[in-house]
Amino acid sequence: MPEMPEPTSIEVLAERFAVFLVDQFGVLLDGKMPYPGAAGALRYLKDQGSTVIILSNSGRAGQYNADRLAKLGIAPELYDRMVTSGDVAFELVANGAVGFPSARGTRCLTISSGNDTNLSQRLDFVEVTSATEAEVVVISGSRGTELSVYAELLRPAAARQVPAICTNPDIHMLTGSGIAPGAGAIARLYEELGGVVRWFGKPYADIYQ
């Protein structure tokens, strides 16, 4: 068994470190609402002069997430910047840095929660509903559906080696009612089906760079 770290406090951490990378879901939010004390902890760090960067495996833009946090009581002045995996994916794909399809009008199949096609829209892709038509697959979220359902949906694209972009590597998804398979589980399934996935977000290097 790995040795457990000693308990610490925000005060001790603020004395030791000048920069904090803070996750959004599971650290600030429970999947629905902020944890008690989350906003106060960020305010304490800012009062001490710390730099606070919020990192999120969200396929949506940083501004969307910042607006959402503000509505939940975590104001923009409590941190310095919001960086999402969606922003990182958009920048690198749009710039051609990852060698994936990026041309306007590329046919895209998006797997997400709540019918979110944010990345596809920002890249001016054309959304399709069938994997047989797709030239690229975006996996940004999960509806908590059984993985076998996603396997049937994605199998035709994987068989054609259609490249996939995963903007949320989280294998598990924290919801208001518990844990469910996340987008990362779907992307891992796509690889098992023979597809190629480019992963964006924690713990991969691009988001930290």
mmCIF file of C-alpha atoms in Angstrom:
data_model
loop_
_atom_site.group_PDB
_atom_site.id
_atom_site.type_symbol
_atom_site.label_atom_id
_atom_site.label_comp_id
_atom_site.label_asym_id
_atom_site.label_seq_id
_atom_site.Cartn_x
_atom_site.Cartn_y
_atom_site.Cartn_z
ATOM 1 C CA MET A 1 0.000 0.000 0.000
ATOM 2 C CA PRO A 2 1.367 3.480 -0.850
ATOM 3 C CA GLU A 3 2.029 5.669 2.148
ATOM 4 C CA MET A 4 -0.702 8.216 2.734
ATOM 5 C CA PRO A 5 0.372 11.871 2.808
ATOM 6 C CA GLU A 6 0.210 13.752 6.067
ATOM 7 C CA PRO A 7 -2.893 15.932 6.539
ATOM 8 C CA THR A 8 -2.243 19.574 5.695
ATOM 9 C CA SER A 9 -4.122 22.869 5.434
ATOM 10 C CA ILE A 10 -4.618 25.639 2.926
ATOM 11 C CA GLU A 11 -2.529 27.897 5.158
ATOM 12 C CA VAL A 12 0.461 25.539 5.060
ATOM 13 C CA LEU A 13 0.154 25.063 1.307
ATOM 14 C CA ALA A 14 -0.025 28.817 0.691
ATOM 15 C CA GLU A 15 3.257 29.237 2.576
ATOM 16 C CA ARG A 16 4.991 26.558 0.490
ATOM 17 C CA PHE A 17 3.690 27.257 -3.020
ATOM 18 C CA ALA A 18 3.154 30.371 -5.143
ATOM 19 C CA VAL A 19 1.092 28.816 -7.968
ATOM 20 C CA PHE A 20 -1.920 26.516 -7.640
ATOM 21 C CA LEU A 21 -3.474 24.412 -10.400
ATOM 22 C CA VAL A 22 -6.990 23.632 -9.181
ATOM 23 C CA ASP A 23 -9.339 21.110 -10.763
ATOM 24 C CA GLN A 24 -12.943 22.161 -11.315
ATOM 25 C CA PHE A 25 -15.028 19.009 -10.937
ATOM 26 C CA GLY A 26 -14.404 16.954 -7.828
ATOM 27 C CA VAL A 27 -12.394 19.743 -6.173
ATOM 28 C CA LEU A 28 -14.453 22.930 -6.486
ATOM 29 C CA LEU A 29 -17.717 21.290 -7.582
ATOM 30 C CA ASP A 30 -19.407 18.056 -6.574
ATOM 31 C CA GLY A 31 -20.787 17.651 -10.098
ATOM 32 C CA LYS A 32 -23.629 20.040 -9.427
ATOM 33 C CA MET A 33 -22.803 22.577 -6.708
ATOM 34 C CA PRO A 34 -19.645 23.998 -5.068
ATOM 35 C CA TYR A 35 -18.256 22.127 -2.092
ATOM 36 C CA PRO A 36 -18.615 24.015 1.215
ATOM 37 C CA GLY A 37 -15.608 26.275 1.637
ATOM 38 C CA ALA A 38 -14.407 26.047 -1.990
ATOM 39 C CA ALA A 39 -14.884 29.750 -2.746
ATOM 40 C CA GLY A 40 -13.385 30.710 0.613
ATOM 41 C CA ALA A 41 -10.275 28.629 -0.049
ATOM 42 C CA LEU A 42 -9.720 30.351 -3.400
ATOM 43 C CA ARG A 43 -10.235 33.751 -1.794
ATOM 44 C CA TYR A 44 -7.661 32.913 0.877
ATOM 45 C CA LEU A 45 -5.098 31.936 -1.764
ATOM 46 C CA LYS A 46 -5.663 35.159 -3.706
ATOM 47 C CA ASP A 47 -5.395 37.202 -0.493
ATOM 48 C CA GLN A 48 -1.979 35.611 0.062
ATOM 49 C CA GLY A 49 -0.849 36.668 -3.410
ATOM 50 C CA SER A 50 -1.001 33.187 -4.932
ATOM 51 C CA THR A 51 -1.558 32.586 -8.640
ATOM 52 C CA VAL A 52 -4.580 30.325 -9.109
ATOM 53 C CA ILE A 53 -5.254 28.546 -12.418
ATOM 54 C CA ILE A 54 -8.386 26.426 -12.740
ATOM 55 C CA LEU A 55 -7.862 23.431 -15.028
ATOM 56 C CA SER A 56 -10.855 21.524 -16.312
ATOM 57 C CA ASN A 57 -11.421 18.474 -18.489
ATOM 58 C CA SER A 58 -14.346 20.288 -20.051
ATOM 59 C CA GLY A 59 -14.895 20.212 -23.779
ATOM 60 C CA ARG A 60 -16.467 23.659 -23.579
ATOM 61 C CA ALA A 61 -14.658 26.981 -23.713
ATOM 62 C CA GLY A 62 -13.044 28.452 -20.630
ATOM 63 C CA GLN A 63 -15.402 31.443 -20.711
ATOM 64 C CA TYR A 64 -18.451 29.170 -20.631
ATOM 65 C CA ASN A 65 -17.059 27.428 -17.553
ATOM 66 C CA ALA A 66 -16.109 30.722 -15.908
ATOM 67 C CA ASP A 67 -19.648 32.031 -16.411
ATOM 68 C CA ARG A 68 -21.041 28.822 -14.926
ATOM 69 C CA LEU A 69 -18.782 29.089 -11.874
ATOM 70 C CA ALA A 70 -19.811 32.722 -11.372
ATOM 71 C CA LYS A 71 -23.487 31.718 -11.267
ATOM 72 C CA LEU A 72 -22.575 29.167 -8.570
ATOM 73 C CA GLY A 73 -20.793 31.749 -6.414
ATOM 74 C CA ILE A 74 -17.174 31.308 -7.546
ATOM 75 C CA ALA A 75 -16.442 34.737 -8.977
ATOM 76 C CA PRO A 76 -13.746 35.455 -11.621
ATOM 77 C CA GLU A 77 -11.679 37.476 -9.139
ATOM 78 C CA LEU A 78 -11.068 34.307 -7.101
ATOM 79 C CA TYR A 79 -8.673 32.915 -9.728
ATOM 80 C CA ASP A 80 -6.360 34.152 -12.477
ATOM 81 C CA ARG A 81 -7.339 32.003 -15.425
ATOM 82 C CA MET A 82 -9.576 29.127 -16.493
ATOM 83 C CA VAL A 83 -7.989 26.608 -18.887
ATOM 84 C CA THR A 84 -10.158 23.872 -20.387
ATOM 85 C CA SER A 85 -9.276 20.851 -22.477
ATOM 86 C CA GLY A 86 -11.803 22.145 -25.018
ATOM 87 C CA ASP A 87 -9.791 25.344 -25.473
ATOM 88 C CA VAL A 88 -6.560 23.370 -25.832
ATOM 89 C CA ALA A 89 -8.094 21.014 -28.406
ATOM 90 C CA PHE A 90 -9.537 23.901 -30.407
ATOM 91 C CA GLU A 91 -6.224 25.755 -30.530
ATOM 92 C CA LEU A 92 -4.108 22.757 -31.526
ATOM 93 C CA VAL A 93 -6.569 21.302 -34.051
ATOM 94 C CA ALA A 94 -7.332 24.696 -35.628
ATOM 95 C CA ASN A 95 -3.598 25.419 -35.974
ATOM 96 C CA GLY A 96 -2.967 22.030 -37.582
ATOM 97 C CA ALA A 97 -0.553 21.150 -34.785
ATOM 98 C CA VAL A 98 -1.878 17.615 -34.299
ATOM 99 C CA GLY A 99 -2.429 16.574 -37.924
ATOM 100 C CA PHE A 100 -6.161 15.962 -37.503
ATOM 101 C CA PRO A 101 -8.862 17.125 -39.943
ATOM 102 C CA SER A 102 -9.422 20.839 -39.389
ATOM 103 C CA ALA A 103 -10.953 22.110 -42.633
ATOM 104 C CA ARG A 104 -14.231 23.971 -42.471
ATOM 105 C CA GLY A 105 -17.088 21.618 -43.349
ATOM 106 C CA THR A 106 -15.380 18.451 -42.049
ATOM 107 C CA ARG A 107 -18.067 15.919 -41.163
ATOM 108 C CA CYS A 108 -18.012 15.361 -37.402
ATOM 109 C CA LEU A 109 -19.767 12.957 -35.066
ATOM 110 C CA THR A 110 -19.846 14.356 -31.517
ATOM 111 C CA ILE A 111 -20.366 12.180 -28.440
ATOM 112 C CA SER A 112 -21.322 14.447 -25.552
ATOM 113 C CA SER A 113 -23.740 15.151 -22.753
ATOM 114 C CA GLY A 114 -26.644 17.485 -23.331
ATOM 115 C CA ASN A 115 -26.154 17.550 -27.124
ATOM 116 C CA ASP A 116 -23.095 19.786 -26.733
ATOM 117 C CA THR A 117 -21.295 20.288 -30.057
ATOM 118 C CA ASN A 118 -19.160 23.214 -28.879
ATOM 119 C CA LEU A 119 -15.821 22.116 -30.364
ATOM 120 C CA SER A 120 -17.395 21.143 -33.685
ATOM 121 C CA GLN A 121 -19.103 24.543 -33.919
ATOM 122 C CA ARG A 122 -15.920 26.469 -33.096
ATOM 123 C CA LEU A 123 -14.062 24.579 -35.836
ATOM 124 C CA ASP A 124 -16.920 25.109 -38.348
ATOM 125 C CA PHE A 125 -17.410 21.362 -38.760
ATOM 126 C CA VAL A 126 -20.667 19.867 -40.005
ATOM 127 C CA GLU A 127 -22.369 17.606 -37.493
ATOM 128 C CA VAL A 128 -23.513 14.154 -38.581
ATOM 129 C CA THR A 129 -25.362 11.535 -36.579
ATOM 130 C CA SER A 130 -23.898 8.404 -38.147
ATOM 131 C CA ALA A 131 -20.376 7.049 -37.690
ATOM 132 C CA THR A 132 -20.453 5.857 -41.296
ATOM 133 C CA GLU A 133 -20.470 9.495 -42.480
ATOM 134 C CA ALA A 134 -17.959 10.935 -40.015
ATOM 135 C CA GLU A 135 -14.496 12.173 -40.989
ATOM 136 C CA VAL A 136 -13.626 12.925 -37.362
ATOM 137 C CA VAL A 137 -15.139 11.955 -34.008
ATOM 138 C CA VAL A 138 -15.238 14.269 -30.988
ATOM 139 C CA ILE A 139 -15.736 12.616 -27.591
ATOM 140 C CA SER A 140 -16.404 15.361 -25.082
ATOM 141 C CA GLY A 141 -18.908 13.911 -22.657
ATOM 142 C CA SER A 142 -21.024 10.984 -21.581
ATOM 143 C CA ARG A 143 -24.693 10.537 -20.870
ATOM 144 C CA GLY A 144 -23.954 7.682 -18.503
ATOM 145 C CA THR A 145 -25.298 5.213 -21.080
ATOM 146 C CA GLU A 146 -24.026 1.623 -21.129
ATOM 147 C CA LEU A 147 -20.729 1.370 -22.997
ATOM 148 C CA SER A 148 -22.201 -1.313 -25.258
ATOM 149 C CA VAL A 149 -24.492 1.350 -26.744
ATOM 150 C CA TYR A 150 -21.485 3.538 -27.569
ATOM 151 C CA ALA A 151 -19.670 0.530 -29.023
ATOM 152 C CA GLU A 152 -22.420 -0.064 -31.574
ATOM 153 C CA LEU A 153 -22.557 3.630 -32.433
ATOM 154 C CA LEU A 154 -18.801 4.051 -32.894
ATOM 155 C CA ARG A 155 -17.787 0.717 -34.415
ATOM 156 C CA PRO A 156 -18.185 1.832 -38.078
ATOM 157 C CA ALA A 157 -15.916 4.848 -37.523
ATOM 158 C CA ALA A 158 -13.289 2.827 -35.673
ATOM 159 C CA ALA A 159 -13.274 0.246 -38.457
ATOM 160 C CA ARG A 160 -12.477 3.021 -40.965
ATOM 161 C CA GLN A 161 -9.743 4.429 -38.693
ATOM 162 C CA VAL A 162 -11.571 7.752 -38.365
ATOM 163 C CA PRO A 163 -9.484 9.882 -35.962
ATOM 164 C CA ALA A 164 -11.093 10.789 -32.649
ATOM 165 C CA ILE A 165 -10.513 13.764 -30.369
ATOM 166 C CA CYS A 166 -11.201 13.214 -26.675
ATOM 167 C CA THR A 167 -11.590 16.482 -24.774
ATOM 168 C CA ASN A 168 -12.399 14.836 -21.462
ATOM 169 C CA PRO A 169 -10.035 12.001 -20.474
ATOM 170 C CA ASP A 170 -11.881 11.335 -17.197
ATOM 171 C CA ILE A 171 -12.727 7.627 -17.041
ATOM 172 C CA HIS A 172 -15.379 8.251 -14.397
ATOM 173 C CA MET A 173 -17.905 11.063 -14.295
ATOM 174 C CA LEU A 174 -19.047 12.671 -11.049
ATOM 175 C CA THR A 175 -22.786 13.361 -11.122
ATOM 176 C CA GLY A 176 -25.253 14.616 -8.568
ATOM 177 C CA SER A 177 -26.378 11.020 -8.027
ATOM 178 C CA GLY A 178 -22.994 9.262 -8.028
ATOM 179 C CA ILE A 179 -20.303 7.906 -10.348
ATOM 180 C CA ALA A 180 -20.936 7.014 -14.007
ATOM 181 C CA PRO A 181 -18.685 6.101 -16.992
ATOM 182 C CA GLY A 182 -17.065 9.264 -18.338
ATOM 183 C CA ALA A 183 -15.973 10.397 -21.778
ATOM 184 C CA GLY A 184 -12.549 8.869 -21.181
ATOM 185 C CA ALA A 185 -14.157 5.443 -20.861
ATOM 186 C CA ILE A 186 -15.820 5.956 -24.243
ATOM 187 C CA ALA A 187 -12.525 7.075 -25.817
ATOM 188 C CA ARG A 188 -10.739 4.061 -24.354
ATOM 189 C CA LEU A 189 -13.492 1.875 -25.837
ATOM 190 C CA TYR A 190 -12.921 3.540 -29.232
ATOM 191 C CA GLU A 191 -9.252 2.554 -29.032
ATOM 192 C CA GLU A 192 -10.230 -1.014 -28.148
ATOM 193 C CA LEU A 193 -12.405 -1.048 -31.280
ATOM 194 C CA GLY A 194 -9.323 -0.160 -33.334
ATOM 195 C CA GLY A 195 -9.748 3.614 -33.549
ATOM 196 C CA VAL A 196 -7.069 6.255 -32.964
ATOM 197 C CA VAL A 197 -7.649 8.826 -30.219
ATOM 198 C CA ARG A 198 -5.857 12.113 -29.538
ATOM 199 C CA TRP A 199 -6.335 12.913 -25.861
ATOM 200 C CA PHE A 200 -6.606 16.490 -24.552
ATOM 201 C CA GLY A 201 -6.808 17.477 -20.895
ATOM 202 C CA LYS A 202 -5.482 16.206 -17.582
ATOM 203 C CA PRO A 203 -3.245 14.222 -17.186
ATOM 204 C CA TYR A 204 -1.849 14.833 -20.701
ATOM 205 C CA ALA A 205 0.872 17.434 -21.238
ATOM 206 C CA ASP A 206 -0.869 19.841 -23.637
ATOM 207 C CA ILE A 207 -3.144 21.401 -21.024
ATOM 208 C CA TYR A 208 -0.233 22.057 -18.653
ATOM 209 C CA GLN A 209 1.895 23.545 -21.406
#
